[in-house]
Tab-separated table of C-alpha atoms in Angstrom:
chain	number	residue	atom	x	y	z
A	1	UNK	CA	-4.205	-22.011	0.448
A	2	UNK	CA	-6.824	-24.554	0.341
A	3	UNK	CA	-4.826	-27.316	-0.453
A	4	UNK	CA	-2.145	-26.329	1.662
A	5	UNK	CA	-4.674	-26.476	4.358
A	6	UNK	CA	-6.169	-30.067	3.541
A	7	UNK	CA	-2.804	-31.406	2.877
A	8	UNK	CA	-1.376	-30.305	6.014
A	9	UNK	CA	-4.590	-30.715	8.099
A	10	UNK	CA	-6.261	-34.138	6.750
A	11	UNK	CA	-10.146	-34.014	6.961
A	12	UNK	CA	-12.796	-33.167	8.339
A	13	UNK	CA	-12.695	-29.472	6.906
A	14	UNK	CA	-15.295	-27.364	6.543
A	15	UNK	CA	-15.637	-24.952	4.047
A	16	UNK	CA	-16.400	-21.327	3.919
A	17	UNK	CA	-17.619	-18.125	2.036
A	18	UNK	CA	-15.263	-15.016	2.052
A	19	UNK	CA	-15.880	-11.901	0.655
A	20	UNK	CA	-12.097	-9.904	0.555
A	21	UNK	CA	-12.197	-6.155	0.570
A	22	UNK	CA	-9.254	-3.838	0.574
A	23	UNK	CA	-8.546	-0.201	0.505
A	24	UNK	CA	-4.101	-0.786	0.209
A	25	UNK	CA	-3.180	0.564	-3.538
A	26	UNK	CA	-2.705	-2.232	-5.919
A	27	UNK	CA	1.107	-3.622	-5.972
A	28	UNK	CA	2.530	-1.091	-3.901
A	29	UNK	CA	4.760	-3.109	-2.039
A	30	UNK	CA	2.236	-3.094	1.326
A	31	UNK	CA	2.420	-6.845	2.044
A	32	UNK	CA	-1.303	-6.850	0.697
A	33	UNK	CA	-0.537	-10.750	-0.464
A	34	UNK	CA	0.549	-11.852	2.952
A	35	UNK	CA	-2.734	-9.884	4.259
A	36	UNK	CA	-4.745	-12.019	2.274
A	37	UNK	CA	-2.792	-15.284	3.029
A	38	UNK	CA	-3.186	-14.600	6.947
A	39	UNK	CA	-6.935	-13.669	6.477
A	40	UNK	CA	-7.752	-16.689	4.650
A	41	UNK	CA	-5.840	-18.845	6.922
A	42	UNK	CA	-7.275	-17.410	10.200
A	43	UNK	CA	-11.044	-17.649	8.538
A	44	UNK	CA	-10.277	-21.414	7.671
A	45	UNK	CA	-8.468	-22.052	11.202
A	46	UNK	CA	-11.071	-20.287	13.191
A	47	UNK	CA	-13.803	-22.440	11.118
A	48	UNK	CA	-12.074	-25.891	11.343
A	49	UNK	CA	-10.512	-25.321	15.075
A	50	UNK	CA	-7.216	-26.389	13.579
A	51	UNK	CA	-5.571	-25.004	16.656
A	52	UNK	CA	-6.997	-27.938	18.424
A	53	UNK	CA	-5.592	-30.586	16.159
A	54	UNK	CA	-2.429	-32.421	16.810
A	55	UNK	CA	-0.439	-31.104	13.440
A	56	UNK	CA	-1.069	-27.811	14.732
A	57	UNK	CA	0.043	-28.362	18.156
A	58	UNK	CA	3.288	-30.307	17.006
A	59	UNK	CA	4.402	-27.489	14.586
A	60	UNK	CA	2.905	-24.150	15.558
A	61	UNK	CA	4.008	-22.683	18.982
A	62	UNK	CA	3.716	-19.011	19.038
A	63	UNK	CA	2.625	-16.429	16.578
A	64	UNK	CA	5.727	-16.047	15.116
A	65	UNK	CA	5.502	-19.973	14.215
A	66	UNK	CA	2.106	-18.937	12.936
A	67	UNK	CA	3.849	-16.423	10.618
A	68	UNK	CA	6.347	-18.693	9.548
A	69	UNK	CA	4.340	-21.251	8.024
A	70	UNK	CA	2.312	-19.149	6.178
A	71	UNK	CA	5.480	-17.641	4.693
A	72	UNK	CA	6.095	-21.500	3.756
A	73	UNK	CA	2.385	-21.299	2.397
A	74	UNK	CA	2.927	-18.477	0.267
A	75	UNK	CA	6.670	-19.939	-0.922
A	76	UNK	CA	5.415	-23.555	-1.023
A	77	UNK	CA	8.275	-24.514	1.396
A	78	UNK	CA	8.141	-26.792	4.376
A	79	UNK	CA	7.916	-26.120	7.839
A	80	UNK	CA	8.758	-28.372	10.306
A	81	UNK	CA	6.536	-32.063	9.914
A	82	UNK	CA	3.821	-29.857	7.575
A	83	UNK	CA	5.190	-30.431	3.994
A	84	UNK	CA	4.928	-27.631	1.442
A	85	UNK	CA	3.189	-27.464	-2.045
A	86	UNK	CA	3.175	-25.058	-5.004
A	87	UNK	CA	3.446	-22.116	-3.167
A	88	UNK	CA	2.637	-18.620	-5.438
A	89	UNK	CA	6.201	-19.407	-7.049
A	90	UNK	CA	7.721	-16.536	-5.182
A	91	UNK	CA	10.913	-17.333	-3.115
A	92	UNK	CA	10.138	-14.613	-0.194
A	93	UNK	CA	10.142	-14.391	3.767
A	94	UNK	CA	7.822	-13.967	6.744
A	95	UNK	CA	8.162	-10.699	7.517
A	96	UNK	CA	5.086	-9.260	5.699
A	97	UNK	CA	2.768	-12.253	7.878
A	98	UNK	CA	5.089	-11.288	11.160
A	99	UNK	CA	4.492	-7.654	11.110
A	100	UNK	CA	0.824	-8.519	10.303
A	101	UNK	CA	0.460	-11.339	13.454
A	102	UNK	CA	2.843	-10.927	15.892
A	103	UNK	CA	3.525	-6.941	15.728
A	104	UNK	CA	2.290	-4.562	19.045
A	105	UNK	CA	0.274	-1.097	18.307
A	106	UNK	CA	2.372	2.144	18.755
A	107	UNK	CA	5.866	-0.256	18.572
A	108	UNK	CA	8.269	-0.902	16.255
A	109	UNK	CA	9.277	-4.467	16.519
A	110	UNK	CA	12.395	-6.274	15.629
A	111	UNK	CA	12.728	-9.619	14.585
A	112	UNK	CA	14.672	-12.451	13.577
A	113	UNK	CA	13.903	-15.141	10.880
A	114	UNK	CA	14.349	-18.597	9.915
A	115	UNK	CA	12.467	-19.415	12.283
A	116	UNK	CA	10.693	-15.996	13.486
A	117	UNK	CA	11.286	-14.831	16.895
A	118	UNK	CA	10.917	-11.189	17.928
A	119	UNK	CA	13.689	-9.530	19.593
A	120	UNK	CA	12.712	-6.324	20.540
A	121	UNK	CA	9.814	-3.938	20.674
A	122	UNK	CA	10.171	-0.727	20.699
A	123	UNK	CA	7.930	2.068	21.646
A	124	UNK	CA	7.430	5.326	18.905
A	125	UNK	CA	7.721	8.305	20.952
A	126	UNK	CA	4.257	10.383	20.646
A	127	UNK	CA	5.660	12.999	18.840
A	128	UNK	CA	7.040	10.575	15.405
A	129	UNK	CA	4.697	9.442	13.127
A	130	UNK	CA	5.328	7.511	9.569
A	131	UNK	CA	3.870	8.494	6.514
A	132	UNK	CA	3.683	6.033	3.672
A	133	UNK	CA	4.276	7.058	0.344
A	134	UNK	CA	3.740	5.441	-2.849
A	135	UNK	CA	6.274	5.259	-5.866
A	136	UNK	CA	3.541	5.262	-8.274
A	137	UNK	CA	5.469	2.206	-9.827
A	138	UNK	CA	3.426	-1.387	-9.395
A	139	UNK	CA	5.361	-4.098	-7.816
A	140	UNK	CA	4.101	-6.817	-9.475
A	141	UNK	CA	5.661	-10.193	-9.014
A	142	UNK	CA	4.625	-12.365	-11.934
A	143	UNK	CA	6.298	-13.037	-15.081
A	144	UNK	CA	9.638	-11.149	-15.443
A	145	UNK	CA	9.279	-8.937	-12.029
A	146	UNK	CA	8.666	-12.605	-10.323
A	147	UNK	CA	12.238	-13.633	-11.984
A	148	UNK	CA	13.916	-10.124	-10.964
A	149	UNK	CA	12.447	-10.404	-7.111
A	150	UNK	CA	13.431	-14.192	-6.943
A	151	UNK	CA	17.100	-13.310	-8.163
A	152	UNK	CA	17.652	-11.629	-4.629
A	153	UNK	CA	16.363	-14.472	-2.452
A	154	UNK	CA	18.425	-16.960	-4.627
A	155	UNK	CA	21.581	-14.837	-4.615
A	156	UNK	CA	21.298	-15.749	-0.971
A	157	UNK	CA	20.846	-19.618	-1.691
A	158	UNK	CA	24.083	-20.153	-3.957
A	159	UNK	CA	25.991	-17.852	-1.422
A	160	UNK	CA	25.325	-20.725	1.516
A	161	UNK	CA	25.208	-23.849	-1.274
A	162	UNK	CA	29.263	-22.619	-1.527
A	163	UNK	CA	29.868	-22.033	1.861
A	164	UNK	CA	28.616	-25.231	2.641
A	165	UNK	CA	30.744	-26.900	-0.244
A	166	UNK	CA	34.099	-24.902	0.553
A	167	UNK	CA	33.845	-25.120	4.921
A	168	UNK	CA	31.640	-28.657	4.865
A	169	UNK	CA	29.525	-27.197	7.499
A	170	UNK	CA	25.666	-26.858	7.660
A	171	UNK	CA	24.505	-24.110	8.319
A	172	UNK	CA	20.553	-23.324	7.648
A	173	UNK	CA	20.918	-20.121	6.981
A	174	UNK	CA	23.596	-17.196	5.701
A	175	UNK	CA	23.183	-15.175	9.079
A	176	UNK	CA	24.363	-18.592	11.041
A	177	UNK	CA	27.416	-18.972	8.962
A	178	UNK	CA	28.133	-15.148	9.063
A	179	UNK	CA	27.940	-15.786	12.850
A	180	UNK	CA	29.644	-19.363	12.979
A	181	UNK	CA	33.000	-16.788	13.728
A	182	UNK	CA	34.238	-13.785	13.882
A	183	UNK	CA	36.165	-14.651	10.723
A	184	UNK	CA	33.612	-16.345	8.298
A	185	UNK	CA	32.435	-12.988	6.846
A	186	UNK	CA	35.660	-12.744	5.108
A	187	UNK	CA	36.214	-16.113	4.479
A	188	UNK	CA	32.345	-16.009	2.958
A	189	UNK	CA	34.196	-12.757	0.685
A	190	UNK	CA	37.427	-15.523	-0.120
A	191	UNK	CA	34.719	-18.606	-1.026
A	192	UNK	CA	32.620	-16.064	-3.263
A	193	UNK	CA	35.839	-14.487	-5.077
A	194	UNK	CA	36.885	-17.537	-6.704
A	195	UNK	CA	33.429	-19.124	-7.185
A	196	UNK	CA	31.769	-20.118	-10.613
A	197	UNK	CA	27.591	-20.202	-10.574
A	198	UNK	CA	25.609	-19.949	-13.725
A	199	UNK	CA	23.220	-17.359	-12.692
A	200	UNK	CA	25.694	-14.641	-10.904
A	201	UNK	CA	29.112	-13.567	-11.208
A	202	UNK	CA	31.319	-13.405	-8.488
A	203	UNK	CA	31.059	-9.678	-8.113
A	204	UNK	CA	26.969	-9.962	-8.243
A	205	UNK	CA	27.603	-12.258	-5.171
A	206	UNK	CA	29.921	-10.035	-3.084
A	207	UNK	CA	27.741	-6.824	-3.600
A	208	UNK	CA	25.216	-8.877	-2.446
A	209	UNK	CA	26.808	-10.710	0.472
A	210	UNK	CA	28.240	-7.243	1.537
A	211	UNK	CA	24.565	-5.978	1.086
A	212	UNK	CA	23.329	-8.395	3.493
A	213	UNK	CA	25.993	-8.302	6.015
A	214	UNK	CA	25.705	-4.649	6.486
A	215	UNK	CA	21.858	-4.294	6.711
A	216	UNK	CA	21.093	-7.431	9.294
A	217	UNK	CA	24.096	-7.461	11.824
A	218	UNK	CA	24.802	-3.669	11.511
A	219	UNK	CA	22.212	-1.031	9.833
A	220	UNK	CA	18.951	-2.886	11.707
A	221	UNK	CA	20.527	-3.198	15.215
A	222	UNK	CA	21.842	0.291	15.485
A	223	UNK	CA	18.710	1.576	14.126
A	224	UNK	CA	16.958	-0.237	17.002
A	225	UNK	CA	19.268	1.088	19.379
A	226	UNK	CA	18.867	4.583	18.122
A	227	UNK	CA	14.752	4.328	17.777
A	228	UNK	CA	14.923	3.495	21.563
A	229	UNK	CA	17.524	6.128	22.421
A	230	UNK	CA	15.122	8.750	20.429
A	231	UNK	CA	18.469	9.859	18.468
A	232	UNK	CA	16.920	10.337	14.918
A	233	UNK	CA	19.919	12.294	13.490
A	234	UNK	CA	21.691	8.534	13.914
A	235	UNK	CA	18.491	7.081	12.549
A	236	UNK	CA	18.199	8.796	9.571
A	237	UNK	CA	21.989	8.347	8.688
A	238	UNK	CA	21.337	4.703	8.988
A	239	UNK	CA	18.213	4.954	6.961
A	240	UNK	CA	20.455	6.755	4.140
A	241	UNK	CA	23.176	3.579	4.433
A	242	UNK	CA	19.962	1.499	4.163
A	243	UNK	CA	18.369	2.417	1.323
A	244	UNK	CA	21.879	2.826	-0.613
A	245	UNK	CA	23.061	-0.307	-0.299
A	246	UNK	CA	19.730	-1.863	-1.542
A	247	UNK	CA	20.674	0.304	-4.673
A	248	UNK	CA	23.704	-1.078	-4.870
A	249	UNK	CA	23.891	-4.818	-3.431
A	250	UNK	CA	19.952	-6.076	-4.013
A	251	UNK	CA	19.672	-4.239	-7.050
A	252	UNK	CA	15.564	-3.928	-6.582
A	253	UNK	CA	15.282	-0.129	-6.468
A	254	UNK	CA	13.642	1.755	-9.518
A	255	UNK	CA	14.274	5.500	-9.560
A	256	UNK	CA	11.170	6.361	-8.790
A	257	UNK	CA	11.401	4.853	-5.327
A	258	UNK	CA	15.061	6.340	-4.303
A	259	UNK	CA	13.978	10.235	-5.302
A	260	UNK	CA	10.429	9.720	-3.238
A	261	UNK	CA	13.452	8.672	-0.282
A	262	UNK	CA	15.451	12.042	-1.484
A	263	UNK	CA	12.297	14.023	-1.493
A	264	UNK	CA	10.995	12.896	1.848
A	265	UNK	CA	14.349	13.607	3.186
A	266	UNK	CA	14.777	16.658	1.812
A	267	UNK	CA	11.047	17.920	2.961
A	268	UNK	CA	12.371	17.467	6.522
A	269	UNK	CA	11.860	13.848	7.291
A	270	UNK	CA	13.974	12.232	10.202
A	271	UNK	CA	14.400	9.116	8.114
A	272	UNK	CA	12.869	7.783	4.840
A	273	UNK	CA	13.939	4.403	2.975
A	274	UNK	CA	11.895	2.221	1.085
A	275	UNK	CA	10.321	-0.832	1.403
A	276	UNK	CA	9.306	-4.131	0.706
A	277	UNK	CA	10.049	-6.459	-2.394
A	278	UNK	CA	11.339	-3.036	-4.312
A	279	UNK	CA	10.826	-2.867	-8.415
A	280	UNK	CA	8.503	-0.645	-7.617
A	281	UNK	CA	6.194	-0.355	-4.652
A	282	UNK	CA	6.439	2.258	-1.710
A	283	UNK	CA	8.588	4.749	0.588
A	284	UNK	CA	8.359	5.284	4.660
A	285	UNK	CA	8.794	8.212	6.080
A	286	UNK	CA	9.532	8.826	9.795
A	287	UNK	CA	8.231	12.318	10.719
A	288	UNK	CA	6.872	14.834	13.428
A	289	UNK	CA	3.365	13.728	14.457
A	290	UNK	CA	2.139	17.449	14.441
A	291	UNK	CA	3.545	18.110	10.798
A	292	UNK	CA	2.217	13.955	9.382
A	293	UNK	CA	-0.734	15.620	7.890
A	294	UNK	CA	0.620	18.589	5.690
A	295	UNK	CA	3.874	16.076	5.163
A	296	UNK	CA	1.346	14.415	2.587
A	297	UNK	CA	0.734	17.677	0.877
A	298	UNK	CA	3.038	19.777	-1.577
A	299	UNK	CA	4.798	18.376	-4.839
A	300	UNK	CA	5.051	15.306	-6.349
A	301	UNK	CA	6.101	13.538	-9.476
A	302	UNK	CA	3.561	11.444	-10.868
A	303	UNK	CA	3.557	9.004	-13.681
A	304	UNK	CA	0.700	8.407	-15.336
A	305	UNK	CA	-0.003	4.575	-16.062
A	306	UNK	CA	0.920	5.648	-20.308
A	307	UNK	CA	4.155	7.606	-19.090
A	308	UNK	CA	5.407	4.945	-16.871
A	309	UNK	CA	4.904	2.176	-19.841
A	310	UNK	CA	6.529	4.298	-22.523
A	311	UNK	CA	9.344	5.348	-20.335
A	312	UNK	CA	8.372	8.598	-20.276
A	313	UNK	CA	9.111	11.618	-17.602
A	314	UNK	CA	6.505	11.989	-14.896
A	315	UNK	CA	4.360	14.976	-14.546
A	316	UNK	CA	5.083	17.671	-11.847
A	317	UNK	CA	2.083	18.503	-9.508
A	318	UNK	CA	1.161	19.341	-6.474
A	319	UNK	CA	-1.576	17.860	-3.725
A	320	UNK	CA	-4.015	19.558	-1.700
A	321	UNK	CA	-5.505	17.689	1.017
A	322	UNK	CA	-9.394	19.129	1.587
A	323	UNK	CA	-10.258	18.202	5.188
A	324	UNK	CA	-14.444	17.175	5.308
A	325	UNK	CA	-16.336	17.837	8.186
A	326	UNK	CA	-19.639	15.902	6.752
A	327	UNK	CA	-17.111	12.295	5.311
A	328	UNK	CA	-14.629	10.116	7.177
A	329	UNK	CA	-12.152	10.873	4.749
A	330	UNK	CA	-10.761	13.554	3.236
A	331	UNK	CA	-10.543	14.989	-0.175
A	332	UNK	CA	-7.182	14.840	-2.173
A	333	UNK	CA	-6.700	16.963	-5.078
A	334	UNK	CA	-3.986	17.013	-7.464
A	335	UNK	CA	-3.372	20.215	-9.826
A	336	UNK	CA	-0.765	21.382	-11.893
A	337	UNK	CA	-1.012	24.568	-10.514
A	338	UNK	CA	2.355	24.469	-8.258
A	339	UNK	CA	2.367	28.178	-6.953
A	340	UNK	CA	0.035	28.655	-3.711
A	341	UNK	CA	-0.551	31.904	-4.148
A	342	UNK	CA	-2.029	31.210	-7.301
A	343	UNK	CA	-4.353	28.404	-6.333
A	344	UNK	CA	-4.836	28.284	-2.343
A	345	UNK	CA	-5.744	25.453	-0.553
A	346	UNK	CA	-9.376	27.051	0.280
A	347	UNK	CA	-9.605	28.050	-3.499
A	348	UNK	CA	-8.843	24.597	-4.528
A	349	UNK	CA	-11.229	23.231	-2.316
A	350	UNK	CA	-14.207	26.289	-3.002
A	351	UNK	CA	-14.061	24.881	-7.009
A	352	UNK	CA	-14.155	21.463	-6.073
A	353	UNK	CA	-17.192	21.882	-4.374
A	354	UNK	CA	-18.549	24.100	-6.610
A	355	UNK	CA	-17.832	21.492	-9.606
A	356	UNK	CA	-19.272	18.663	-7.740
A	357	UNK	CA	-22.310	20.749	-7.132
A	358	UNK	CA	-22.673	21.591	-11.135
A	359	UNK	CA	-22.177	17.602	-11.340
A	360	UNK	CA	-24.775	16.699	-9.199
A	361	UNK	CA	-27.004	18.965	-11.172
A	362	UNK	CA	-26.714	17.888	-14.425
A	363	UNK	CA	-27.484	14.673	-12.682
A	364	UNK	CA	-30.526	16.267	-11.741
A	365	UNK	CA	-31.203	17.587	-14.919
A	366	UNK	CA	-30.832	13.889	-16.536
A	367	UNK	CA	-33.085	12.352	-14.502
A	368	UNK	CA	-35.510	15.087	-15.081
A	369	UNK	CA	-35.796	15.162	-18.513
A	370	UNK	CA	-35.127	11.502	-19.569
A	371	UNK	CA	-38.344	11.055	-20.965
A	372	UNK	CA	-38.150	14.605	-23.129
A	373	UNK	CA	-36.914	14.934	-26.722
A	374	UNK	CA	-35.124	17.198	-28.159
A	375	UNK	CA	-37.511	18.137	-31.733
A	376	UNK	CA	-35.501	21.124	-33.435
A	377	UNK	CA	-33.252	20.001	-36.595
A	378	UNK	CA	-30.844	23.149	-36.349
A	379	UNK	CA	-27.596	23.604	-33.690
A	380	UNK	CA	-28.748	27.025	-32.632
A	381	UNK	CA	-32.407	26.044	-32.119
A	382	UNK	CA	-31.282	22.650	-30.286
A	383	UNK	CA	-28.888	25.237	-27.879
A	384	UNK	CA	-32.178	27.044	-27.157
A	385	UNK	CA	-34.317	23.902	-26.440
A	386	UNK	CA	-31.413	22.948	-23.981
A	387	UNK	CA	-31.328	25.986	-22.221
A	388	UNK	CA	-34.499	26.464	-21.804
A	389	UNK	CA	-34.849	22.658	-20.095
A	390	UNK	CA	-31.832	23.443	-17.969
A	391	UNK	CA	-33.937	27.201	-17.024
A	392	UNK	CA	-36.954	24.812	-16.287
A	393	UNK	CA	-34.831	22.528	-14.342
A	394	UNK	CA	-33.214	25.301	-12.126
A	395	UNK	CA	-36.912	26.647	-11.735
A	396	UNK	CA	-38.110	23.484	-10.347
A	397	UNK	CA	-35.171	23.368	-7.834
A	398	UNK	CA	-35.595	27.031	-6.906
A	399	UNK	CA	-39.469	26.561	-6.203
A	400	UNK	CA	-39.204	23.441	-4.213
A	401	UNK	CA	-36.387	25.107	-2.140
A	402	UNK	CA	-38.869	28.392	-1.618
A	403	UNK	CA	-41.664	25.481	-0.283
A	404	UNK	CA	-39.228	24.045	1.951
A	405	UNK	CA	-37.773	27.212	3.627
A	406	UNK	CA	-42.085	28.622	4.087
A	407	UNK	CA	-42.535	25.135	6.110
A	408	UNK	CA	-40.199	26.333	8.861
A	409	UNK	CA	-38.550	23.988	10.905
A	410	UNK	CA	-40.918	21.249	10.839
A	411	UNK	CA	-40.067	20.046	7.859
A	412	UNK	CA	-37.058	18.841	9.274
A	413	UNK	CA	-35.264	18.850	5.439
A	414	UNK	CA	-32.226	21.602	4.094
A	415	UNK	CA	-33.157	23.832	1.034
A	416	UNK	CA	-29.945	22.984	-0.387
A	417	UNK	CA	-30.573	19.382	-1.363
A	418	UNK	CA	-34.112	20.151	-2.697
A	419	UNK	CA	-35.315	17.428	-4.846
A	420	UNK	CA	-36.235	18.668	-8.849
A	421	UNK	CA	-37.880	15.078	-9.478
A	422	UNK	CA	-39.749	15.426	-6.191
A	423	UNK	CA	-40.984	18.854	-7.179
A	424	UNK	CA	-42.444	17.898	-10.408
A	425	UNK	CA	-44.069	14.780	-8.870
A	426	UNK	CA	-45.741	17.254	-6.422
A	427	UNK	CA	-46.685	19.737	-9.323
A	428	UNK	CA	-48.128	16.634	-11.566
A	429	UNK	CA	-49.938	15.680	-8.409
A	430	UNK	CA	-51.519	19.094	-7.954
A	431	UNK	CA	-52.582	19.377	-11.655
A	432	UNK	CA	-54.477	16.141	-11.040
A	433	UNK	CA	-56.055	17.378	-8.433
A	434	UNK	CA	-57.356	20.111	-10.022
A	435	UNK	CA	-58.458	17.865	-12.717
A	436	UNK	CA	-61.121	16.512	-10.595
């Protein structure tokens, strides 16, 4: 980014000190790269008042121009008169840094790319709500996932490269040949049948093309169309056609990903699809607003990070969200206890307490007796020594608790988070003064 920046913005720059924090899972597919590229980029533009310089001002228009050169910053391409560099050696788009820049709370906006203009934005009814769920797989792009995600932008590249050779036309992009006519999709189909590249077969190339032609000039403006006419029986269906043909044509779906889809569907979602770069990453689900919150609870599969590497089956369990009236956020507990009535919510949430209170006491206890050894040289007289400093320990809590509920109100502290280490400081301190 930094070079990028000084090569397409000569000097004076000044530098800066960032500190990056982020609460997004690791690798799941939420455009947490792009976050950081548009961060950085708007710390170093807001320091350097790049808007005001004449490179900016020749290339960068809009926010969607914004969002298209840092897709070229995070491909390494060009864009426009700022040349490219390195890039993070992934071939992708601008949507991640359009949705981030240019997209309008409470709407779902549509746009177009290469370059990035938004077409349409579209309010979300009050009542619909999306849940994001994740696969549990990483998406990582480096190494051999970085090869596997390329593959799909590339596809794309030899697709025009023999359009271009077969028609002599020049056309930037696949979606402006597809729309040079109403008959170059299937003369696209007749170039890519009898068509020799290194990388793909001819049938790779048509599953692909077909893949592409369906999802941008059919599946995403219907499912505009049907957003804004609040018909989500015709959203969902396009959802469905969606997500299948990303099985099928792009080839970037992992199992995990498609049942979370089936699942979400099946618990009553409107529509569900996933999302992203696939190989991994995460699921959206569009749902009733009232019904978002327990949509996050029930079963799951979940694949621990040694099942998922050994190609092993995931675990079945089931999530409990425990709303907190004293924290921001709530508590989420997993069990393998998949009957309610066996384990409620407010019994799952009664032991959790209760075991965080037993942790915070042999906290307690720790700190409490630090300094004391433990002198006995059998098991059963060590057990006794222990209890009897845990006894102690409880003793110290329950006496200091007693003090603070005899000073009445004006002590201004609760009973319940009675300090043992404070109580023996005040008991040392009373021995000393009888001392004197």
């Amino acid at each position: 980014m930094a070079r990028r920046v000084a090569r397409n913005f000569p000097a004076p720059l000044a530098g800066i000190d960032i500190a990056p924090a982020s609460d997004l899972p690791r690798s799941a597919g939420l455009s947490s790269s792009s976050a950081l590229v548009v961060a950085v980029f708007t710390a170093l533009a807001a320091r350097n008042r790049l808007e005001d310089r004449t490179a900016w001002r020749d290339a960068i228009h809009s926010c969607e121009d914004l969002a298209g050169y840092l897709g070229a910053v995070e491909s390494g391409r060009d864009f426009g008169p700022l040349a490219g560099g390195m890039g993070v050696g992934r071939f992708g788009g601008s949507e991640g840094h359009a949705a981030i820049l240019c997209c309008r709370a409470s709407h779902v906006s549509l746009f177009s790319f290469c370059p990035v203009r938004l077409v349409n934005a579209i309010r979300l009814p009050t009542d619909l709500a999306f849940v994001i769920g994740g696969s549990g797989v990483t998406a990582e792009k480096t190494g051999r996932a970085q090869e596997l995600y390329n593959r799909a932008s590339l596809s794309t590249v030899a697709m025009l490269d023999f359009w271009r050779s077969a028609t002599g036309r020049t056309d930037a992009t696949l979606a402006d040949a597809v729309r040079s006519s109403s008959e170059a999709p299937q003369r696209i189909r007749d170039v890519l049948g009898r068509c020799s590249h290194p990388s793909f077969t001819a049938g790779e190339l048509l599953a692909r093309f077909e893949q592409f032609l369906d999802e941008s000039e059919h599946i995403v403006p219907a499912a505009a169309e049907a957003l804004a006419r609040n018909d989500l029986a015709a959203l969902g269906e396009l959802a469905e056609r969606s997500q299948a043909g990303a099985e099928r044509g792009l080839r970037n779906q992992v199992p995990e990903a498609a049942e979370l889809v089936r699942s979400a569907r099946a618990l009553g979602a409107a529509a569900a699809s996933a999302f992203g770069a696939g190989f991994g990453g995460s699921v959206w689900a569009l749902v009733r607003a009232s019904e978002a919150a327990s949509f996050r609870e029930g079963l799951f599969w979940y694949w621990t990070d040694q099942a998922e590497k050994a190609d092993k089956p995931p675990l079945r369990v089931r999530v409990i969200r425990v709303a907190s009236a004293k924290r921001k956020r709530d508590v989420w507990l997993v069990t393998n206890v998949l009957d309610p009535s066996r384990l409620t919510a407010e019994s799952a949430a009664r032991l959790y307490r209760m075991r965080w209170e037993s942790e915070c006491f042999f906290k307690t206890y720790k700190r409490v007796v630090k300094d004391i050894r433990l002198v006995s040289r059998t098991t059963a007289m060590v057990a006794r020594e222990a209890e009897g400093s845990l006894l102690a320990c409880q003793l110290l809590l329950a006496q200091g608790a007693s003090a603070l509920q005899a000073g009445g109100p004006r002590v201004h502290r609760d009973a319940d988070k009675c300090s043992a280490a404070g109580v023996l400081r005040e008991i040392r301190r009373e021995f000393a003064a009888c001392a004197v």
